[in-house]
Coordinates of C-alpha atoms and ligand atoms in Angstrom, one line a residue:
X1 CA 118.4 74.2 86.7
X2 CA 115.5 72.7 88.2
X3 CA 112.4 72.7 85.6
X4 CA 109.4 74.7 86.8
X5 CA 106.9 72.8 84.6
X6 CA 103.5 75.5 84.4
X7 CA 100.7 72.8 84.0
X8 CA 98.1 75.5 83.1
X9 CA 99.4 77.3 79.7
X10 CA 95.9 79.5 79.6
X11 CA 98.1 82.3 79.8
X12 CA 99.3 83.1 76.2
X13 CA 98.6 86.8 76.2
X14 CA 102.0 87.6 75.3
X15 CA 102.4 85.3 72.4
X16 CA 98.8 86.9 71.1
X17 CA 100.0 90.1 71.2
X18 CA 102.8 88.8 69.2
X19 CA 100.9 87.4 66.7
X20 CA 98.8 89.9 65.9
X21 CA 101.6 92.1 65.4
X22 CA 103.4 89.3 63.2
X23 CA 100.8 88.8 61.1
X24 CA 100.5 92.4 59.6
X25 CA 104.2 92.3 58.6
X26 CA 104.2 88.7 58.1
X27 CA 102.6 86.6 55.8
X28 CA 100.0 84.4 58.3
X29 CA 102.9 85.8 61.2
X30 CA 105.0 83.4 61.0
X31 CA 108.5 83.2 58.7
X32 CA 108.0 78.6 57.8
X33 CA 104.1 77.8 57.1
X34 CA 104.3 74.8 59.9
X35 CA 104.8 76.8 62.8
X36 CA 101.3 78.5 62.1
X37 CA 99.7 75.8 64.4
X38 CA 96.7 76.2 61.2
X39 CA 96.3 72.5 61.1
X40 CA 95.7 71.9 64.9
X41 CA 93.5 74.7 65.3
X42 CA 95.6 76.8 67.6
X43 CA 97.8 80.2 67.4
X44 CA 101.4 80.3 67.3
X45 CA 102.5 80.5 70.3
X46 CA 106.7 82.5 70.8
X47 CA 109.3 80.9 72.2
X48 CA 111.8 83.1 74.1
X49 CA 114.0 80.3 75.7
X50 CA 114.9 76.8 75.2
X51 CA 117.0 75.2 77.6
X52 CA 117.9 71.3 77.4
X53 CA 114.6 69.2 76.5
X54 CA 112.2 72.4 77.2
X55 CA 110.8 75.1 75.9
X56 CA 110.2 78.8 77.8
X57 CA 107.7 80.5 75.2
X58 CA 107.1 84.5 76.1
X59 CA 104.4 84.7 78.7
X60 CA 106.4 81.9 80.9
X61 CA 105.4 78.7 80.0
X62 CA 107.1 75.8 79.8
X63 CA 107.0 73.0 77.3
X64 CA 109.2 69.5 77.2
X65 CA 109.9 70.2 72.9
X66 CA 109.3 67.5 70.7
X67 CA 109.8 69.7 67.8
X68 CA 113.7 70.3 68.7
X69 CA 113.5 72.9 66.0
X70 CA 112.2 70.6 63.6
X71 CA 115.7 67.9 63.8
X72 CA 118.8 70.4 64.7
X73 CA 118.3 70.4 68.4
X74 CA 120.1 66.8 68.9
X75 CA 121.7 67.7 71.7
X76 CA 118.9 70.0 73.4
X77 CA 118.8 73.5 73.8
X78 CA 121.7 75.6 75.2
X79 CA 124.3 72.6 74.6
X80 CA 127.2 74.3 76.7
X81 CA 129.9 72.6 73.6
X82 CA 127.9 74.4 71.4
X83 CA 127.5 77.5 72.9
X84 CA 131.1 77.7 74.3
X85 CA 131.9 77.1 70.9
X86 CA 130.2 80.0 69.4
X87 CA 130.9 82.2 72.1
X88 CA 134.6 81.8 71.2
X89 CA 134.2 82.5 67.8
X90 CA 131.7 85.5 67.9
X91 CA 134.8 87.7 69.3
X92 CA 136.3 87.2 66.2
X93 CA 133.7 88.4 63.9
X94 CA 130.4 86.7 62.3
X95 CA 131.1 86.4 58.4
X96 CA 134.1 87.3 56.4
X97 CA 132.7 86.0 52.6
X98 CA 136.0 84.5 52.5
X99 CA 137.3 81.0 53.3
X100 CA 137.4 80.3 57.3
X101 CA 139.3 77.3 58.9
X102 CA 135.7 76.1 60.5
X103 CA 134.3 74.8 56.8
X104 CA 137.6 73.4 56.3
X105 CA 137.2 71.5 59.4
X106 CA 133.0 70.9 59.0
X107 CA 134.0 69.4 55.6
X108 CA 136.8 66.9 57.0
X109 CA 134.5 65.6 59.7
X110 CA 131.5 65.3 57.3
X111 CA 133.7 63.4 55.0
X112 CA 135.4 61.3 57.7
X113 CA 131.7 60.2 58.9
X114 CA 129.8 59.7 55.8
X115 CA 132.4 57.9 53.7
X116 CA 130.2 58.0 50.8
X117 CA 130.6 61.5 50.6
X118 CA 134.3 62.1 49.5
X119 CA 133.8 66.3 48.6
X120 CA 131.0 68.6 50.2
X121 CA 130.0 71.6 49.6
X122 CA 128.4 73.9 52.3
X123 CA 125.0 75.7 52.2
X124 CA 122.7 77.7 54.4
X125 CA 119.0 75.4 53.8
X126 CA 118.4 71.9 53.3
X127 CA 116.4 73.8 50.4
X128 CA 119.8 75.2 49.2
X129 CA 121.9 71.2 49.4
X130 CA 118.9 69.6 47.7
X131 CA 118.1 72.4 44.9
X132 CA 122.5 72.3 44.1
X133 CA 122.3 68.1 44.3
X134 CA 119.5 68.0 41.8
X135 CA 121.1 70.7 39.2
X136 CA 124.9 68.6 39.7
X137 CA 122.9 65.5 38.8
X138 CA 121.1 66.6 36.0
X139 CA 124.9 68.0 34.7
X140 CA 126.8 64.9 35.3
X141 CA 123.7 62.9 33.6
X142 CA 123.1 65.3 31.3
X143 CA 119.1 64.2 31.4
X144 CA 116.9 66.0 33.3
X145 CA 113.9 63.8 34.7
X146 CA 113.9 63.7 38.4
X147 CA 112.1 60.8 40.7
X148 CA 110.9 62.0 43.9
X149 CA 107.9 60.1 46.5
X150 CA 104.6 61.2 47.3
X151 CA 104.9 62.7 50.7
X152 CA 108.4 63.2 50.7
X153 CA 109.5 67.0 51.4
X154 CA 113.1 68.3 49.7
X155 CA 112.5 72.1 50.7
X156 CA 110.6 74.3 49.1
X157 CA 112.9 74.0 45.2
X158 CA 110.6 74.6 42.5
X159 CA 110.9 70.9 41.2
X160 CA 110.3 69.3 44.4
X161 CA 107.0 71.0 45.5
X162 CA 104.9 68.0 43.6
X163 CA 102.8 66.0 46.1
X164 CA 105.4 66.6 49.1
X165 CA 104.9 66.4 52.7
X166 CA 105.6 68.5 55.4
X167 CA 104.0 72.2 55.0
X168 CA 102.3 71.1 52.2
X169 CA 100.4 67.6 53.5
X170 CA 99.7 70.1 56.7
X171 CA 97.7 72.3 54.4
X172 CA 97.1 70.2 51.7
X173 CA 98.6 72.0 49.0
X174 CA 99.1 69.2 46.1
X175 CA 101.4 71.4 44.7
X176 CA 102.3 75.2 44.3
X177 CA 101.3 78.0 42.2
X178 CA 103.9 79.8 40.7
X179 CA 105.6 76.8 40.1
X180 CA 105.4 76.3 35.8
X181 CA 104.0 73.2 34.6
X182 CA 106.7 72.4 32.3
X183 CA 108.8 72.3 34.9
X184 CA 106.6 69.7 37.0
X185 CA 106.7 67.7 33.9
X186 CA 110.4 67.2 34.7
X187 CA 109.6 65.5 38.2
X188 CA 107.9 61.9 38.9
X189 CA 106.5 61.8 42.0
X190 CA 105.8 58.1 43.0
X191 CA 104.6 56.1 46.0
X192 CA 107.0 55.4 48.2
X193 CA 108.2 51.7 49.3
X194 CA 106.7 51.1 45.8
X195 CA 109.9 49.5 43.4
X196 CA 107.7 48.4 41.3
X197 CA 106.4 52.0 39.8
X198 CA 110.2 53.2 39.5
X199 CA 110.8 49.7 37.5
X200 CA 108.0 51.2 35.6
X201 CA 109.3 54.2 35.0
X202 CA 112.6 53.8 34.5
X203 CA 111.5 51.2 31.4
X204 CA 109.0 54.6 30.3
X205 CA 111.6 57.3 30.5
X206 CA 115.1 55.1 29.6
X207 CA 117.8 57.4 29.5
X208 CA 115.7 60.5 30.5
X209 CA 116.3 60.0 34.4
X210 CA 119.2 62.2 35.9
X211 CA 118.2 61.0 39.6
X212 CA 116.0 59.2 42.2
X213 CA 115.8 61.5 45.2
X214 CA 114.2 60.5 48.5
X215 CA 114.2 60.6 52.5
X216 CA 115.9 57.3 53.1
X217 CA 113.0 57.7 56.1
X218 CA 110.2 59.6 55.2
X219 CA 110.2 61.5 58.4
X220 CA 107.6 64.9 56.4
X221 CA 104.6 62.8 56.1
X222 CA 104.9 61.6 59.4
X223 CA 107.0 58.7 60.1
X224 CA 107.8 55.9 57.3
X225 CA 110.2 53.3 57.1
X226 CA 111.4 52.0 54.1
X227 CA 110.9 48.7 53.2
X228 CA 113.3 45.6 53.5
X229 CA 114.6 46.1 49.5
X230 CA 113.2 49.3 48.7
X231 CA 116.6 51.3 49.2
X232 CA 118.6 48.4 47.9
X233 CA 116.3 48.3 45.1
X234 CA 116.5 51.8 44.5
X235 CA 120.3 51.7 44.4
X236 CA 120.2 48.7 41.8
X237 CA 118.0 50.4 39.7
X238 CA 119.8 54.0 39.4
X239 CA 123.1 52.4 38.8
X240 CA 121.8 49.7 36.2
X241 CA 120.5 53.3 34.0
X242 CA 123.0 55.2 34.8
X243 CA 120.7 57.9 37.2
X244 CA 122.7 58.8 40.4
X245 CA 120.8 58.2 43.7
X246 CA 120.5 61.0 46.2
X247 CA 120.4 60.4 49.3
X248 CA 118.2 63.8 51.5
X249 CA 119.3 63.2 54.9
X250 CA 119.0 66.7 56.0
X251 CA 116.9 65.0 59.1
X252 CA 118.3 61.6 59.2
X253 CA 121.9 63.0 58.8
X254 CA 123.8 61.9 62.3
X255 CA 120.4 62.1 63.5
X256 CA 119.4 58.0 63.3
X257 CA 122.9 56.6 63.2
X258 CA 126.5 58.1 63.5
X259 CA 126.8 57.9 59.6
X260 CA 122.8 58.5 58.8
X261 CA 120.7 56.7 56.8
X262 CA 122.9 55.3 54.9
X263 CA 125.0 53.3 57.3
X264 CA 121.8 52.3 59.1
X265 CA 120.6 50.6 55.8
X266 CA 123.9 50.1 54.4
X267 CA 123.2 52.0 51.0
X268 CA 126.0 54.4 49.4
X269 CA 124.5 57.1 47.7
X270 CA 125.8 59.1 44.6
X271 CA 125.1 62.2 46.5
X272 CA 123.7 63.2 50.4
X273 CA 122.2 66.0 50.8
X274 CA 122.8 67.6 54.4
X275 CA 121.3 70.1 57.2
X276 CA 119.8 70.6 60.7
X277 CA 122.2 68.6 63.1
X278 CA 125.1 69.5 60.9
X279 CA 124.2 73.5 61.6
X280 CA 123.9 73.3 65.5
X281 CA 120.4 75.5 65.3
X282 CA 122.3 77.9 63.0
X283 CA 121.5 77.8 59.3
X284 CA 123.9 75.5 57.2
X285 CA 123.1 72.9 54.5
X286 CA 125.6 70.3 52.3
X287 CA 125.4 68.2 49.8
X288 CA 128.0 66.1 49.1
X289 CA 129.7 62.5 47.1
X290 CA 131.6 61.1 44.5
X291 CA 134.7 63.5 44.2
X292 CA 134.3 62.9 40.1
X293 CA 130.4 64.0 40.2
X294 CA 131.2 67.1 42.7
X295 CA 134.6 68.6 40.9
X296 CA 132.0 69.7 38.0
X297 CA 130.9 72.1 40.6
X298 CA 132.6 76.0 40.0
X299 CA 135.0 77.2 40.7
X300 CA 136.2 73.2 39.6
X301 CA 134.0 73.0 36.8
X302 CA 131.1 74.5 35.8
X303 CA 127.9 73.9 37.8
X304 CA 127.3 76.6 39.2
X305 CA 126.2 76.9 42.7
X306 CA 127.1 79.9 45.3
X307 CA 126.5 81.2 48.8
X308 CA 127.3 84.8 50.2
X309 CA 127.2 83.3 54.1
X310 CA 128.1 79.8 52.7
X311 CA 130.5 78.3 55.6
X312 CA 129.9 81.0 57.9
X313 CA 132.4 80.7 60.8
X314 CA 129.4 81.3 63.3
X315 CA 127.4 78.1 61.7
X316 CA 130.2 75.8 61.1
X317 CA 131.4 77.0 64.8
X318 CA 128.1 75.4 66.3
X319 CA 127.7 72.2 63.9
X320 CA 131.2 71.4 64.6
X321 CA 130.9 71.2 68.4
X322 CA 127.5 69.4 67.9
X323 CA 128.6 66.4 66.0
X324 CA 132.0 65.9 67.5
X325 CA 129.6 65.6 70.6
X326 CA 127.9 63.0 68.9
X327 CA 131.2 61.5 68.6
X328 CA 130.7 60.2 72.3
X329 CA 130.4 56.3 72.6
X330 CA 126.9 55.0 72.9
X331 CA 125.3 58.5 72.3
X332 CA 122.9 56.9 69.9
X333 CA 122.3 53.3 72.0
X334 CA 121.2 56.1 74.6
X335 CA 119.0 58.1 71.8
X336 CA 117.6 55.2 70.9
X337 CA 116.4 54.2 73.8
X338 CA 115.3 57.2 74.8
X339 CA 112.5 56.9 71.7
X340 CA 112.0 53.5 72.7
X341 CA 110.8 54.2 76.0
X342 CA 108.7 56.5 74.2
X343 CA 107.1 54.7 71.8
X344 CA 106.7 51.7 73.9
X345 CA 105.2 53.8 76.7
X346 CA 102.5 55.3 74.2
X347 CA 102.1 51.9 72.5
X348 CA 100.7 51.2 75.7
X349 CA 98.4 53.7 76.0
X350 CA 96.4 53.5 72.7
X351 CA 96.0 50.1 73.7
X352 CA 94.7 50.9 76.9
X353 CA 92.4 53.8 75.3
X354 CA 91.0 51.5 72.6
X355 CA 92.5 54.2 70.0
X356 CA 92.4 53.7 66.5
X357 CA 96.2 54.9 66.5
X358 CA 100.0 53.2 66.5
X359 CA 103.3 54.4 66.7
X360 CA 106.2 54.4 64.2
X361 CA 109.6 54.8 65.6
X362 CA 113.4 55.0 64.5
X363 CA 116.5 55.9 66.7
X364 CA 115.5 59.7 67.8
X365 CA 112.0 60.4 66.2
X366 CA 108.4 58.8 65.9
X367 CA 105.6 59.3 65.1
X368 CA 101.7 58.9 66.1
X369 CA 99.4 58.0 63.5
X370 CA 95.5 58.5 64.0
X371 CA 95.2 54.9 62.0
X372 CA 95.3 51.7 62.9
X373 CA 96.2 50.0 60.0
X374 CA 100.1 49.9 58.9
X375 CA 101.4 52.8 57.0
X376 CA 104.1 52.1 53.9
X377 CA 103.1 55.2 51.6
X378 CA 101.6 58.7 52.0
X379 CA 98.2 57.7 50.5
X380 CA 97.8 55.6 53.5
X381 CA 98.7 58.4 55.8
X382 CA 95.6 60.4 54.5
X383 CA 93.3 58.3 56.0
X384 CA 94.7 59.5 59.5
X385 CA 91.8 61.2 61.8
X386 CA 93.6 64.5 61.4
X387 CA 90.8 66.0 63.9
X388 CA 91.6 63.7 66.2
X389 CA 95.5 64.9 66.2
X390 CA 94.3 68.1 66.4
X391 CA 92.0 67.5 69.3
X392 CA 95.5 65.9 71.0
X393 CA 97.5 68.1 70.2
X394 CA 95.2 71.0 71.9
X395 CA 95.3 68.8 74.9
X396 CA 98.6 68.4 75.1
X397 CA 99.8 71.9 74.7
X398 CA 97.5 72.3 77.6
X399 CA 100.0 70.0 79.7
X400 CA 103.2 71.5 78.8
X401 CA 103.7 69.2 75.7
X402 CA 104.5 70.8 72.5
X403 CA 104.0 67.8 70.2
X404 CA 104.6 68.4 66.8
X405 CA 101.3 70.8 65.1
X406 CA 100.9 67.9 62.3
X407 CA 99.6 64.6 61.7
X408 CA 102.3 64.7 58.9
X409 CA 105.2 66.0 61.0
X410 CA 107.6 63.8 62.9
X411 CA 108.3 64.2 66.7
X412 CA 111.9 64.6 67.5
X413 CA 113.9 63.5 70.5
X414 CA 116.8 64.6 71.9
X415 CA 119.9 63.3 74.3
X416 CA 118.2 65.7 77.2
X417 CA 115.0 63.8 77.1
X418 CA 115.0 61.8 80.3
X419 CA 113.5 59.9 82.8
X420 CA 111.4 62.8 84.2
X421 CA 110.0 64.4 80.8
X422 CA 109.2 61.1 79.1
X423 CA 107.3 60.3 82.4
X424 CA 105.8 63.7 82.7
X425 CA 104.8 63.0 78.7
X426 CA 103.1 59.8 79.1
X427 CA 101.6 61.2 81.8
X428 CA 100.5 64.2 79.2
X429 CA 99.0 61.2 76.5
X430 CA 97.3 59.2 79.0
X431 CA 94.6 62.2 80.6
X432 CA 94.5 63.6 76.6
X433 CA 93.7 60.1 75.8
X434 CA 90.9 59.8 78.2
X435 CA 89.1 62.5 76.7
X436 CA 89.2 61.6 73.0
X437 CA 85.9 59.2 72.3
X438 CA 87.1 56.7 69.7
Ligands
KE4_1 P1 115.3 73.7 54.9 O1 115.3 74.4 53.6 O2 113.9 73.9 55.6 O3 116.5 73.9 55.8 O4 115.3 72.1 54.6 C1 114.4 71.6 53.7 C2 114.3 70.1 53.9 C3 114.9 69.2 53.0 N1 114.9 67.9 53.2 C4 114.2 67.3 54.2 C5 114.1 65.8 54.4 C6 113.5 68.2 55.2 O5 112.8 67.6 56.2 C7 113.6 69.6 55.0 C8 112.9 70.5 56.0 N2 112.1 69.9 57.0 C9 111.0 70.7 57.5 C10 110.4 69.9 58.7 N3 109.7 68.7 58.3 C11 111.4 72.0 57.9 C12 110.4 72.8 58.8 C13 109.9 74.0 58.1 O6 109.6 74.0 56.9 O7 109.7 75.0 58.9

């Protein structure tokens, strides 16, 4: 289908329309805070299609998506495999609440391509596969202290919402109400790449730690990369006092390597913790490892931990015919240059506008940071010019760009992105460039 690219967007009347409906039933209109477009000034604007690399939103718009709804959209929109794969399954029903031969099969291949995860357990939210990781640990460790990194993002788990990223960095909500503060003493939030303060803390708290959780990448406060011995370190720590490492690959999960993360880096976790690509665009979490630390969860033992749409054959349908996709030789050589070009195409461009910006980048995402200086932790990422991302962003939209709506979101690439929309993108950057004064 050949794209017809609308350079002018003005015309959102539609999506208004929408909105204002959506936000008296709604809270703000929309059903995730970071689609509420708060943080770059603009209104949601409502997708009706997406087809490959682009978005159609209601009044006819089109949009190359670097949002790829938020990581799942791997393969683009409208991936025949997938939707073949769903359409043969839908005749048979959508949810049963009883066991289905597609979890059986979700479970093998998970297994088979994450060999540090010898049992999984299926989900609906990377919320849902980080909130069960965290209680398994703390049941296995019998402690209940939890490590966690500024910046970092683990869903929206009562525990986890202490100086996290994503939503939260976007609005600058340090952390929530409703959330009691003897629970948040039970969680240690520390800067990430930093070994030294888990050293620290591990010699405060002894044998009080149940786990070190964290985003092997920190892809929710923009883009991080860990440091050379930071994950090893991490690994050498947890298994010295006896705290399991998880692993929260819900977006680098088959999205940065075949095996994630942790075959990039060469870490095995305790436990992974699973979404996005593994759902196809349909909802479906894991969390998954050591057979002896995942037979304590019921019906096995007695963690408990349930799911009425758990496995649902329509989910595991889609996320089985998106990663055996990704089974295909070189599919992430090709990601990966895909985000190359990208990044090296924008390096070039900052350059060229004198910005006070650079680019971080890993096989399928990256991000632009408003900063020049190098960025290791989230207190470095709040000296980003968030009004200048903003201004971008606007600009962008403008061109048919829909960027992701946050300095501390990370832009996502799929295997549809090609020649002509990363051309028709730097294209995009350079004329927004031009008109931000530095
Ligand atoms: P969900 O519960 O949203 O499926 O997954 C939570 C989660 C867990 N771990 C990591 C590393 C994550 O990135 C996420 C969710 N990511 C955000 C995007 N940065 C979801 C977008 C949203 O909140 O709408």
């Amino acid at each position: 289908m050949t794209q017809v690219v609308t350079i002018d967007t003005a015309d959102t009347a539609k999506s208004e329309k929408l909105f204002e409906r959506a936000q008296k039933v709604i809270p703000g209109g929309v059903n995730s805070p970071v689609r509420a477009l708060k943080a770059v000034g603009a209104n949601p604007i409502f997708m009706q299609r997406g087809d490959g690399a682009w978005l159609y939103d209601v009044d006819g718009n089109a949009y190359v998506d670097y949002i790829g709804s938020w990581g799942p959209m791997i393969l683009g929109h409208r991936n025949p495999r997938v939707l073949e794969s769903l359409e043969e399954t839908l005749i048979n029903g959508t949810s049963f609440g009883t066991p289905s031969p597609g979890e059986v099969e979700l479970a093998e291949l998970i297994t088979t391509l994450m060999p540090s995860i010898e049992m999984v357990r299926l989900v609906n939210s990377g919320t849902e596969a980080t909130m069960s990781a965290t209680r398994l640990a703390r049941a296995y460790t019998k402690r209940d202290l939890i490590i966690k990194f500024d910046g970092c993002y683990h869903g929206h788990f009562d525990s986890f919402l202490v100086k996290a990223g994503s939503g939260l960095a976007t609005n600058s909500i340090a952390s929530s109400p409703g959330v009691p503060e003897e629970l948040i003493k039970l969680t240690l939030s520390l800067p990430y790449n930093d070994l030294a303060s888990v050293e620290k803390a591990f010699k405060e708290h002894k044998d009080k730690i149940a786990a070190v959780i964290v985003e092997p990448i920190a892809a929710n406060c923009g883009l991080i990369l860990p440091d050379e011995k930071f994950l090893s370190g991490l690994r050498d720590l947890t298994s010295k006092h006896g705290a399991l490492l998880i692993f929260d690959e819900v977006i680098t999960g088959f999205r940065v390597a075949l095996g994630g993360a942790q075959a990039k880096y060469k870490i095995k976790a305790d436990l992974t913790c699973l979404g996005k690509i593994i759902g196809g665009g349909l909802p479906v979490g894991a969390y998954g490892g050591k057979k002896e630390i995942m037979e304590l969860v019921a019906p096995v033992g007695q963690v408990y931990q349930a799911g009425t749409l758990s496995g649902n054959p329509l989910a595991t349908a889609a996320g089985l015919a998106q990663l055996r996709s990704l089974i295909a030789p070189n599919a992430y050589e090709i990601l990966e240059q895909k985000t190359k070009r990208l990044s090296d195409g924008l390096t070039e461009l900052i350059k060229k506008a004198k910005l006070s910006a650079h680019i971080v980048y890993t096989t399928g995402m990256l991000c632009l940071f408003f900063h020049k200086g190098e960025i290791t932790d989230f207190e470095a990422t709040q000296k980003c010019d968030t009004e200048k991302f903003a201004n971008l962003w606007k600009a962008l939209i403008k061109k048919g760009i829909y960027w992701p709506p946050s300095q501390f979101e990370t832009a996502f690439i799929s295997l549809e992105h090609g020649k002509a929309e990363i051309e028709q993108t730097l294209a995009a950057f350079e004329e927004s460039f031009n008109h931000l004064k530095d």
